[in-house]
Amino acid sequence: MPNNHQRAGGWITPALLGAVVGTAVQLHQPALWDGAAYALLAAAAVGTLFFARSPRHRWVTGPAAVLLAIAAAAFAVAGLRACAFAAQALDPAMEGRDVTVVGIVAAMPQRNETGVRFRLRVESASVGGAPVRLVPQLYLGWYGGATTADGGGRLELQRQAPDLRAGERWQMNVRLKAPHGNSNPHGFDYELWLWDQGLQATGYVRAGLHDPAPRRIAPTGLHPVERARQAVRDAVFEQVPERRTAGLLAALIVGDQNAIDRADWDIFRATGVAHLMSISGLHVTMFAWAAAALVGTLWRRSGRLCLAWPAQHAALVGGMALAAGYALFSGWGVPAQRTVWMLAAVGLLRLSGRHWPWPQVWLLACAVVVTVDPWSLLQPGFWLSFVAVGVLFATDAGPGAAQASGHARRFSASVGAMFREQWVVTLALTPLTLLFFGQVSLVGLLANALAIPWVTLVITPVAMAGVALAPLWQVAAWAIGVLEAYLHALAALPFATVSMPAPPLWAGAVGVFGGLLLAMRLPWQVRLLGLPLLVPVLFWQAPRPDAGQFELLAADVGQGNAVIVRTAAHTLVYDSGPRYSPESDAGHRVLVPLLRALDERVDTLMLSHRDSDHTGGARAVLAMQPQAVLLSSIEDGHELQAVRPSRRCAAGQHWHWDGVDFDVLHPATGDYQGANKSNAMSCVLRIGNGTHTVLLAGDIEQAQEAKLVQQGADLKADLLLVPHHGSKTSSSELFLDAVQPSLALVQSGYRNRFGHPATPVLERYHARAIAVADSPRCGAARWRSDQASRVMCERQMAPRYWHHRIAP
């Protein structure tokens, strides 16, 4: 008969597993239940657990019953937290209105070339002098200088953003909208990130010359840590003249990842060291280890302290506390938080004197992190870090495996153990890396062999010491230069990275198990069984259309056009989306990851015309696809001509791919001789397979539409990419009657400043029973010629309760 201690021990694993499983299930809810339903479920789960403790009901105390009860409780708690947060959502009536807010800058502002972004904790708000309720915290942008309302359109002069400081109280006019991000296959879930950050409204400061001037009311004593972080970051940029190096130091000291240039991020990803260039779990763990060693050494110097409390316990608590302080100073980012909670869970377990087997310790750390932050389960960093820790646990040789006599042998054994651990982690995480990012660094092992000790033992400690002695930042800058030279050499190798199509979830999970088998200390006959498990993830092929069929993927890029057209063996990209800022565009953020995930080799990039909402991401796409032909109406002096010489698109051009015909209908060759608006020069492309047809119309306006109809061009199509994003200047009745589409796609941004698509335009489509799908409601839109009667929307294929839903 098992005693109570044994029975309690038997609860541990199913209880911890239940906490993770229950939370994971709740995160897949497409919509939240009523709060009362979650409360009822939680009460039932707790009642079941108390009921199970009764000796008369031991039949319900089995592992399965415990797992289900804890899972139900975790599901309910996560649901209640989500309901409480969702109840504070922005009132839709507040969107697009000028709101006067008084609030405090709650975090270190992030400045870039276009302005500054910051978080404002709202104290009061009003519209027209009447008080209104807003969400607790806003994520705002203040864009100074001249901003364009359209490509080639009017300019609006804005007041330059001043030097905002954390802790300051401001009054300003803002214009808000609900959290809304792009929704693309294999794309970053911006709405989840905002939810996890506690941000329920985004917007911008109304700083035009005719708007009330924002007013700094007074500094406050609030947010002292953020004020200190900002002071240190500013000091770094003053002390280190080279901006790129200063940005890296700021990232390592105060966690300001936005200070790192995009070109540097590309190098770090190519060499597999991106995890080192921000405050990650590795940094916090190394800091905790060093802090514990220091506290333990100092504690042992006092006999009185040692008698009061064992030195090893003091070292453990001191290391955890100082690591938490370091994570707080570095911005309290999600990776740092995750590590602090994990260290706290394991540390408290050691302080209690309990000795659990490693699977239970690992599950305990997972359960604690998931309980504190349920939504971290959906972040790649969570899985990469916890799988790495689990693999190291599972492949550990145990105490004494690396012991050797003599300093030289001990050092050699330590170095060998470090390389083996890095190799084991690399092997096990490769399937997950392919699943999340679609590429893996083949030089990552070599890069990390130097980068890990160099960053954690040299650069970061010296950079942190520079907070007290600023000249040390020059030493850290020199050390960064040495590392950059090494990484640039590795990244320049032709085999530095390999890209593969993103595998399905099951293939990634099977691949991780296969890598684990290969890495574990087992007989070779058993370890070789891991090889076939790697096959699905390493050789996965994204499905393509059959011969004679084609498909479209209209990416969700905001206010701009970007369409991927795929046949059985060829790919065309029509437009490349907008440029969001000097450091960000739709190419880097959307198209390149999407093309990589689909393993696309682009044959032709067609840029309909020169406007930046169509050409903004072209440079990134061309860099990724060196073989792609550029076909466009851009002028000879356009900056992209220096990247890749462009062939002019002209009416009459035709080509045939895999049973699918491509025909350019506009502009005519003679149109290049005159002075035309850029919209009037849009390349119009007709794609068909003899049964179904698509028309991609760029930004043509009513004059060009009428010209196409008068020329007798074959315009009839099943699917129409709505001209000029649904502007009032396009989609004439004459044109729509000639095309006769059954489906139409509008690529536009949520609450864009142009009002696209215009209401009169939509009424023309609805009057002709044309189904319209727009990006804000649909996300990325898929259409296939063998299923020509419907459009598949990314937002509808995998809805989650934190995703923004626009009222009809």
mmCIF file of N, CA and C in Angstrom, residues 148-154 156 558-560 578 612-613 724-728 747-759:
data_model
loop_
_atom_site.group_PDB
_atom_site.id
_atom_site.type_symbol
_atom_site.label_atom_id
_atom_site.label_comp_id
_atom_site.label_asym_id
_atom_site.label_seq_id
_atom_site.Cartn_x
_atom_site.Cartn_y
_atom_site.Cartn_z
ATOM 1 N N THR A 148 4.468 61.817 -46.049
ATOM 2 C CA THR A 148 3.677 61.799 -47.277
ATOM 3 C C THR A 148 2.355 61.117 -47.040
ATOM 4 N N ALA A 149 1.335 61.639 -47.651
ATOM 5 C CA ALA A 149 0.018 61.032 -47.571
ATOM 6 C C ALA A 149 -0.160 59.981 -48.635
ATOM 7 N N ASP A 150 0.666 60.023 -49.672
ATOM 8 C CA ASP A 150 0.572 59.037 -50.741
ATOM 9 C C ASP A 150 1.880 59.080 -51.508
ATOM 10 N N GLY A 151 2.140 58.009 -52.254
ATOM 11 C CA GLY A 151 3.314 58.038 -53.099
ATOM 12 C C GLY A 151 3.175 59.168 -54.109
ATOM 13 N N GLY A 152 4.022 60.199 -53.996
ATOM 14 C CA GLY A 152 3.918 61.349 -54.868
ATOM 15 C C GLY A 152 2.800 62.286 -54.486
ATOM 16 N N GLY A 153 2.142 62.072 -53.343
ATOM 17 C CA GLY A 153 1.027 62.900 -52.921
ATOM 18 C C GLY A 153 1.476 64.042 -52.039
ATOM 19 N N ARG A 154 0.515 64.652 -51.358
ATOM 20 C CA ARG A 154 0.793 65.849 -50.585
ATOM 21 C C ARG A 154 1.626 65.519 -49.348
ATOM 22 N N GLU A 156 2.610 66.490 -45.357
ATOM 23 C CA GLU A 156 2.102 67.106 -44.141
ATOM 24 C C GLU A 156 3.281 67.337 -43.206
ATOM 25 N N GLY A 558 -0.314 45.304 -45.628
ATOM 26 C CA GLY A 558 -0.819 46.616 -45.278
ATOM 27 C C GLY A 558 -1.231 47.368 -46.524
ATOM 28 N N GLN A 559 -0.910 48.668 -46.582
ATOM 29 C CA GLN A 559 -1.324 49.516 -47.691
ATOM 30 C C GLN A 559 -0.342 49.357 -48.851
ATOM 31 N N GLY A 560 -0.579 48.382 -49.692
ATOM 32 C CA GLY A 560 0.290 48.114 -50.828
ATOM 33 C C GLY A 560 -0.088 46.803 -51.487
ATOM 34 N N PRO A 578 4.860 47.789 -49.567
ATOM 35 C CA PRO A 578 5.361 49.125 -49.219
ATOM 36 C C PRO A 578 6.664 49.109 -48.441
ATOM 37 N N SER A 612 6.004 53.751 -54.078
ATOM 38 C CA SER A 612 6.716 52.981 -53.044
ATOM 39 C C SER A 612 5.859 51.919 -52.385
ATOM 40 N N ASP A 613 4.523 52.023 -52.462
ATOM 41 C CA ASP A 613 3.699 50.966 -51.875
ATOM 42 C C ASP A 613 3.641 49.730 -52.769
ATOM 43 N N HIS A 724 -5.970 50.105 -57.764
ATOM 44 C CA HIS A 724 -5.634 51.204 -56.860
ATOM 45 C C HIS A 724 -6.252 51.009 -55.483
ATOM 46 N N HIS A 725 -6.261 49.781 -54.990
ATOM 47 C CA HIS A 725 -6.675 49.453 -53.622
ATOM 48 C C HIS A 725 -8.111 49.867 -53.317
ATOM 49 N N GLY A 726 -8.936 50.070 -54.370
ATOM 50 C CA GLY A 726 -10.317 50.482 -54.134
ATOM 51 C C GLY A 726 -10.505 51.984 -54.082
ATOM 52 N N SER A 727 -9.588 52.738 -54.684
ATOM 53 C CA SER A 727 -9.712 54.192 -54.713
ATOM 54 C C SER A 727 -10.920 54.622 -55.547
ATOM 55 N N LYS A 728 -11.455 55.822 -55.242
ATOM 56 C CA LYS A 728 -12.587 56.366 -55.989
ATOM 57 C C LYS A 728 -12.217 56.682 -57.431
ATOM 58 N N GLN A 747 -6.135 44.882 -51.577
ATOM 59 C CA GLN A 747 -4.972 44.913 -50.692
ATOM 60 C C GLN A 747 -4.831 46.333 -50.151
ATOM 61 N N SER A 748 -5.200 46.496 -48.894
ATOM 62 C CA SER A 748 -5.172 47.811 -48.262
ATOM 63 C C SER A 748 -4.855 47.646 -46.783
ATOM 64 N N GLY A 749 -4.462 48.751 -46.150
ATOM 65 C CA GLY A 749 -4.128 48.726 -44.739
ATOM 66 C C GLY A 749 -5.339 49.009 -43.871
ATOM 67 N N TYR A 750 -5.312 48.481 -42.659
ATOM 68 C CA TYR A 750 -6.407 48.719 -41.718
ATOM 69 C C TYR A 750 -6.458 50.197 -41.344
ATOM 70 N N ARG A 751 -7.632 50.810 -41.518
ATOM 71 C CA ARG A 751 -7.853 52.222 -41.218
ATOM 72 C C ARG A 751 -6.786 53.090 -41.877
ATOM 73 N N ASN A 752 -6.481 52.809 -43.147
ATOM 74 C CA ASN A 752 -5.485 53.597 -43.859
ATOM 75 C C ASN A 752 -5.982 55.021 -44.079
ATOM 76 N N ARG A 753 -5.057 55.936 -44.206
ATOM 77 C CA ARG A 753 -5.393 57.360 -44.255
ATOM 78 C C ARG A 753 -6.108 57.767 -45.547
ATOM 79 N N PHE A 754 -6.101 56.876 -46.551
ATOM 80 C CA PHE A 754 -6.739 57.221 -47.822
ATOM 81 C C PHE A 754 -8.195 56.788 -47.890
ATOM 82 N N GLY A 755 -8.648 56.035 -46.907
ATOM 83 C CA GLY A 755 -10.021 55.562 -46.917
ATOM 84 C C GLY A 755 -10.278 54.454 -47.927
ATOM 85 N N HIS A 756 -9.226 53.720 -48.312
ATOM 86 C CA HIS A 756 -9.394 52.589 -49.241
ATOM 87 C C HIS A 756 -9.883 51.349 -48.481
ATOM 88 N N PRO A 757 -10.784 50.587 -49.062
ATOM 89 C CA PRO A 757 -11.540 50.861 -50.299
ATOM 90 C C PRO A 757 -12.683 51.841 -50.037
ATOM 91 N N ALA A 758 -12.931 52.721 -51.001
ATOM 92 C CA ALA A 758 -13.969 53.738 -50.843
ATOM 93 C C ALA A 758 -15.359 53.107 -50.877
ATOM 94 N N THR A 759 -16.251 53.661 -50.067
ATOM 95 C CA THR A 759 -17.610 53.105 -49.985
ATOM 96 C C THR A 759 -18.319 53.068 -51.338
#
